[in-house]
Each structure stands twice: as C-alpha cells, then as structure tokens.
mmCIF file of C-alpha atoms in Angstrom:
data_model
loop_
_atom_site.group_PDB
_atom_site.id
_atom_site.type_symbol
_atom_site.label_atom_id
_atom_site.label_comp_id
_atom_site.label_asym_id
_atom_site.label_seq_id
_atom_site.Cartn_x
_atom_site.Cartn_y
_atom_site.Cartn_z
ATOM 1 C CA MET X 183 7.004 19.656 -0.053
ATOM 2 C CA GLU X 184 3.026 20.409 1.314
ATOM 3 C CA PHE X 185 1.568 17.477 1.044
ATOM 4 C CA ARG X 186 -1.481 16.158 2.806
ATOM 5 C CA ILE X 187 -2.516 11.916 3.392
ATOM 6 C CA ARG X 188 -5.940 11.356 4.241
ATOM 7 C CA PRO X 189 -8.356 8.387 3.732
ATOM 8 C CA ILE X 190 -10.286 7.497 0.913
ATOM 9 C CA ALA X 191 -13.407 7.217 0.900
ATOM 10 C CA GLY X 192 -15.748 5.032 -0.115
ATOM 11 C CA ASP X 193 -17.161 5.923 -3.344
ATOM 12 C CA GLU X 194 -13.526 6.938 -4.707
ATOM 13 C CA TRP X 195 -12.627 3.541 -6.320
ATOM 14 C CA ARG X 196 -12.207 5.652 -9.226
ATOM 15 C CA LEU X 197 -9.103 7.134 -7.757
ATOM 16 C CA TRP X 198 -7.773 3.397 -5.895
ATOM 17 C CA ARG X 199 -8.159 2.105 -9.244
ATOM 18 C CA SER X 200 -5.460 4.506 -11.587
ATOM 19 C CA LEU X 201 -2.584 5.145 -8.207
ATOM 20 C CA ARG X 202 -3.352 1.385 -8.147
ATOM 21 C CA LEU X 203 -1.799 1.265 -11.932
ATOM 22 C CA ARG X 204 0.394 4.431 -11.800
ATOM 23 C CA ALA X 205 2.007 2.129 -9.243
ATOM 24 C CA VAL X 206 1.851 -1.408 -10.766
ATOM 25 C CA GLU X 207 2.793 -0.541 -13.740
ATOM 26 C CA ASP X 208 5.407 2.192 -12.674
ATOM 27 C CA SER X 209 7.183 -0.418 -10.410
ATOM 28 C CA PRO X 210 6.015 -3.726 -12.125
ATOM 29 C CA ASP X 211 8.966 -5.627 -9.143
ATOM 30 C CA ALA X 212 7.208 -4.433 -5.910
ATOM 31 C CA PHE X 213 3.405 -5.853 -6.085
ATOM 32 C CA ARG X 214 1.964 -9.042 -6.775
ATOM 33 C CA GLY X 215 -0.287 -8.335 -9.207
ATOM 34 C CA SER X 216 0.717 -7.244 -13.117
ATOM 35 C CA VAL X 217 -1.288 -3.930 -15.278
ATOM 36 C CA ALA X 218 -2.537 -6.333 -17.774
ATOM 37 C CA ARG X 219 -4.109 -8.105 -14.840
ATOM 38 C CA GLU X 220 -5.702 -5.311 -12.128
ATOM 39 C CA SER X 221 -6.644 -3.167 -15.598
ATOM 40 C CA ALA X 222 -9.206 -6.001 -16.736
ATOM 41 C CA GLU X 223 -10.913 -6.054 -13.554
ATOM 42 C CA ALA X 224 -14.340 -4.902 -14.000
ATOM 43 C CA ASN X 225 -15.514 -1.834 -12.740
ATOM 44 C CA ASP X 226 -17.743 -3.830 -10.455
ATOM 45 C CA TRP X 227 -14.933 -5.617 -9.177
ATOM 46 C CA TRP X 228 -12.868 -2.232 -8.107
ATOM 47 C CA ILE X 229 -15.931 -0.665 -6.068
ATOM 48 C CA LYS X 230 -16.511 -3.673 -3.957
ATOM 49 C CA LEU X 231 -12.712 -4.178 -3.340
ATOM 50 C CA ILE X 232 -12.680 -0.296 -2.091
ATOM 51 C CA GLU X 233 -16.889 -0.311 -0.412
ATOM 52 C CA THR X 234 -15.162 -2.671 1.805
ATOM 53 C CA THR X 235 -11.980 -1.533 3.084
ATOM 54 C CA ALA X 236 -12.986 2.007 2.475
ATOM 55 C CA ASP X 237 -16.288 1.211 4.613
ATOM 56 C CA HIS X 238 -15.508 -1.395 6.970
ATOM 57 C CA PRO X 239 -13.670 -0.377 11.122
ATOM 58 C CA ARG X 240 -10.244 -2.894 9.670
ATOM 59 C CA GLY X 241 -9.865 -1.543 7.269
ATOM 60 C CA LEU X 242 -7.714 1.743 5.245
ATOM 61 C CA LEU X 243 -7.068 3.667 2.758
ATOM 62 C CA LEU X 244 -4.920 6.207 1.927
ATOM 63 C CA VAL X 245 -4.000 8.950 -0.506
ATOM 64 C CA ALA X 246 -1.518 11.199 -0.505
ATOM 65 C CA GLU X 247 -1.846 14.502 -2.362
ATOM 66 C CA VAL X 248 0.826 17.439 -3.368
ATOM 67 C CA GLY X 249 -2.538 20.158 -3.927
ATOM 68 C CA PRO X 250 -5.808 18.300 -5.950
ATOM 69 C CA ASP X 251 -2.914 15.499 -7.349
ATOM 70 C CA PRO X 252 -2.843 12.514 -6.120
ATOM 71 C CA VAL X 253 0.368 10.872 -5.560
ATOM 72 C CA GLY X 254 0.515 8.061 -3.190
ATOM 73 C CA MET X 255 -1.105 5.554 -1.571
ATOM 74 C CA LEU X 256 -1.458 2.910 0.827
ATOM 75 C CA PHE X 257 -3.993 -0.248 2.739
ATOM 76 C CA GLY X 258 -3.820 -1.354 5.875
ATOM 77 C CA GLN X 259 -5.402 -3.993 7.233
ATOM 78 C CA LEU X 260 -6.280 -5.578 10.698
ATOM 79 C CA GLY X 261 -8.259 -9.240 10.404
ATOM 80 C CA ASP X 262 -10.700 -10.361 12.179
ATOM 81 C CA GLY X 263 -9.515 -10.662 15.233
ATOM 82 C CA SER X 264 -6.039 -10.649 14.760
ATOM 83 C CA ASP X 265 -4.015 -7.975 16.665
ATOM 84 C CA ILE X 266 -1.466 -7.620 13.666
ATOM 85 C CA LEU X 267 -1.504 -4.354 11.245
ATOM 86 C CA ASP X 268 -0.968 -5.853 7.638
ATOM 87 C CA ILE X 269 -0.094 -2.693 4.947
ATOM 88 C CA GLY X 270 0.457 -2.855 1.610
ATOM 89 C CA ALA X 271 -0.146 -1.371 -1.819
ATOM 90 C CA MET X 272 2.669 1.483 -0.550
ATOM 91 C CA TRP X 273 3.749 3.281 -3.639
ATOM 92 C CA VAL X 274 4.682 6.911 -4.182
ATOM 93 C CA ASP X 275 4.795 8.654 -7.472
ATOM 94 C CA PRO X 276 9.087 8.307 -8.585
ATOM 95 C CA GLU X 277 8.661 12.702 -9.254
ATOM 96 C CA VAL X 278 7.986 13.114 -5.421
ATOM 97 C CA ARG X 279 9.975 9.872 -3.904
ATOM 98 C CA ARG X 280 12.035 11.464 -0.922
ATOM 99 C CA GLU X 281 10.261 13.743 0.003
ATOM 100 C CA GLY X 282 8.745 12.269 3.580
ATOM 101 C CA ILE X 283 5.142 10.884 1.651
ATOM 102 C CA GLY X 284 6.350 7.462 1.883
ATOM 103 C CA PHE X 285 7.543 7.782 5.531
ATOM 104 C CA CYS X 286 4.053 9.288 6.233
ATOM 105 C CA LEU X 287 2.295 7.334 5.158
ATOM 106 C CA VAL X 288 3.433 4.340 6.806
ATOM 107 C CA GLU X 289 3.133 6.206 10.085
ATOM 108 C CA ALA X 290 -0.585 7.456 9.716
ATOM 109 C CA ALA X 291 -1.156 3.546 8.803
ATOM 110 C CA VAL X 292 0.462 2.501 12.105
ATOM 111 C CA ALA X 293 -1.020 5.252 13.948
ATOM 112 C CA TRP X 294 -4.615 4.122 12.642
ATOM 113 C CA GLY X 295 -3.715 0.582 13.558
ATOM 114 C CA ARG X 296 -2.413 0.889 16.822
ATOM 115 C CA GLY X 297 -5.364 3.358 17.515
ATOM 116 C CA ALA X 298 -7.279 0.049 15.686
ATOM 117 C CA GLY X 299 -6.264 -2.394 19.039
ATOM 118 C CA ALA X 300 -2.977 -3.540 16.646
ATOM 119 C CA ASN X 301 -0.082 -3.912 18.683
ATOM 120 C CA ARG X 302 2.047 -5.749 15.500
ATOM 121 C CA ALA X 303 2.486 -3.996 11.993
ATOM 122 C CA GLU X 304 3.691 -6.417 8.944
ATOM 123 C CA LEU X 305 4.355 -5.844 5.370
ATOM 124 C CA TRP X 306 6.698 -7.372 2.652
ATOM 125 C CA VAL X 307 9.067 -6.245 0.588
ATOM 126 C CA THR X 308 10.959 -7.308 -2.384
ATOM 127 C CA GLU X 309 13.928 -8.269 -1.934
ATOM 128 C CA GLY X 310 16.767 -5.864 -2.631
ATOM 129 C CA SER X 311 14.671 -3.027 -2.591
ATOM 130 C CA GLU X 312 17.244 -0.951 -0.705
ATOM 131 C CA GLU X 313 14.738 2.565 -0.754
ATOM 132 C CA ALA X 314 12.267 0.711 -0.083
ATOM 133 C CA GLU X 315 14.067 -1.808 2.482
ATOM 134 C CA GLY X 316 15.255 2.051 4.370
ATOM 135 C CA LEU X 317 12.236 3.391 4.454
ATOM 136 C CA TYR X 318 10.648 0.963 6.155
ATOM 137 C CA ARG X 319 13.488 0.196 8.668
ATOM 138 C CA LYS X 320 13.292 4.229 9.343
ATOM 139 C CA ALA X 321 9.467 3.229 10.334
ATOM 140 C CA GLY X 322 11.070 0.950 12.706
ATOM 141 C CA PHE X 323 10.429 -2.210 10.708
ATOM 142 C CA ALA X 324 13.270 -5.346 10.771
ATOM 143 C CA ALA X 325 13.476 -8.589 8.892
ATOM 144 C CA THR X 326 11.442 -11.560 10.189
ATOM 145 C CA GLY X 327 13.624 -14.322 7.706
ATOM 146 C CA GLU X 328 10.381 -15.349 5.828
ATOM 147 C CA ALA X 329 10.362 -14.958 2.165
ATOM 148 C CA GLU X 330 8.295 -16.486 -0.348
ATOM 149 C CA PRO X 331 8.010 -15.678 -4.163
ATOM 150 C CA LEU X 332 6.564 -12.414 -5.538
ATOM 151 C CA ARG X 333 4.222 -14.344 -7.764
ATOM 152 C CA GLU X 334 4.051 -17.520 -9.906
ATOM 153 C CA ASP X 335 5.905 -15.982 -13.190
ATOM 154 C CA SER X 336 9.014 -14.032 -11.392
ATOM 155 C CA GLU X 337 12.283 -15.425 -10.201
ATOM 156 C CA LEU X 338 12.013 -12.743 -7.392
ATOM 157 C CA VAL X 339 11.270 -13.136 -3.788
ATOM 158 C CA VAL X 340 9.632 -10.877 -0.608
ATOM 159 C CA VAL X 341 10.960 -10.411 2.597
ATOM 160 C CA LYS X 342 8.359 -9.942 5.421
ATOM 161 C CA MET X 343 9.221 -7.257 7.974
ATOM 162 C CA SER X 344 7.803 -6.222 11.413
ATOM 163 C CA ALA X 345 7.601 -3.988 13.690
ATOM 164 C CA GLN X 346 6.261 -3.716 16.916
ATOM 165 C CA ILE X 347 3.541 -0.464 17.123
#
C-alpha cells in the first residue's frame, strides 16, 4: 500500500478536527477526550490549537494519507527547555491498519524530535491495548512503570512508555 506522511499546515484545522473526531469515535478508549466534548468545541478552538502547534518550532502535527484520503494522525511536542518528545493523538483508520502506517508515523515523529534536540520520546497507551503496545515496542518504546486513569469517568488505565532517541 502506498501512503505518505506529511506535516499539517497551520490552516488545515478542518483536516485535523475531522481526523481527531474519527479517531475518538473509532477508539474512545485510546483518547482522553470524548466525541461529545471535542465535537462541541468551537471552530476558533480548533483553529488556535492547530495554528499554535503546526506553526510552532517545537510542535508537530502529522497526517498519513493514502492518495487524497487522510487515514492517520499523530501529535508531537517538545516542551520549552525540554529534551523529551511527547507523542500523542496517534491513530490509524481501521481499514488500513497493519500496513505500517502507524509505525511510520511514530518513526517520523521520532526523527523530527531528534532533529529538534530531543533525546527521549514518551507516550501514553491504554493498558491492555496489545496492538498499540506492540507497535510502540517495535519502535523501541518500553513501559516505564508509570500509570494513571485514562480520564475521570473511566476505569481504564494508561501506561507511559518511553524510548531513547
């Protein structure tokens, strides 16, 4: 399968919003947000979110596309003065999972983080999500032993994984 991964531009907030809502609807146990909460956000909220991340030198928003169709996403950020890349909002459409897209999204983010001065990457994954955990292990991540609730209204737990980059 041919696909490409590219950064999202600051004016592509509609694309990010659409992917994010698809992701949260498809995999509600993988995200801290909910479809109800995120779909209720005003357009200005999405515009600001994308502009402040996509146009920031320490922020990264990636989209995976098969032809013209967006099929995956990932967020990356280095905090001010930090050498740790935080990865989140990783999702791939179920119709194209297991085609290497998720792994390539993570690899692209790690390469970007390394170039931006990071020496470690961290992410959170829902405990028991074997496919996601396997993908992250394949990319060099290991559990740190840290865990916390996914969100207030959930009994699910997320665990932190980390990789030296």
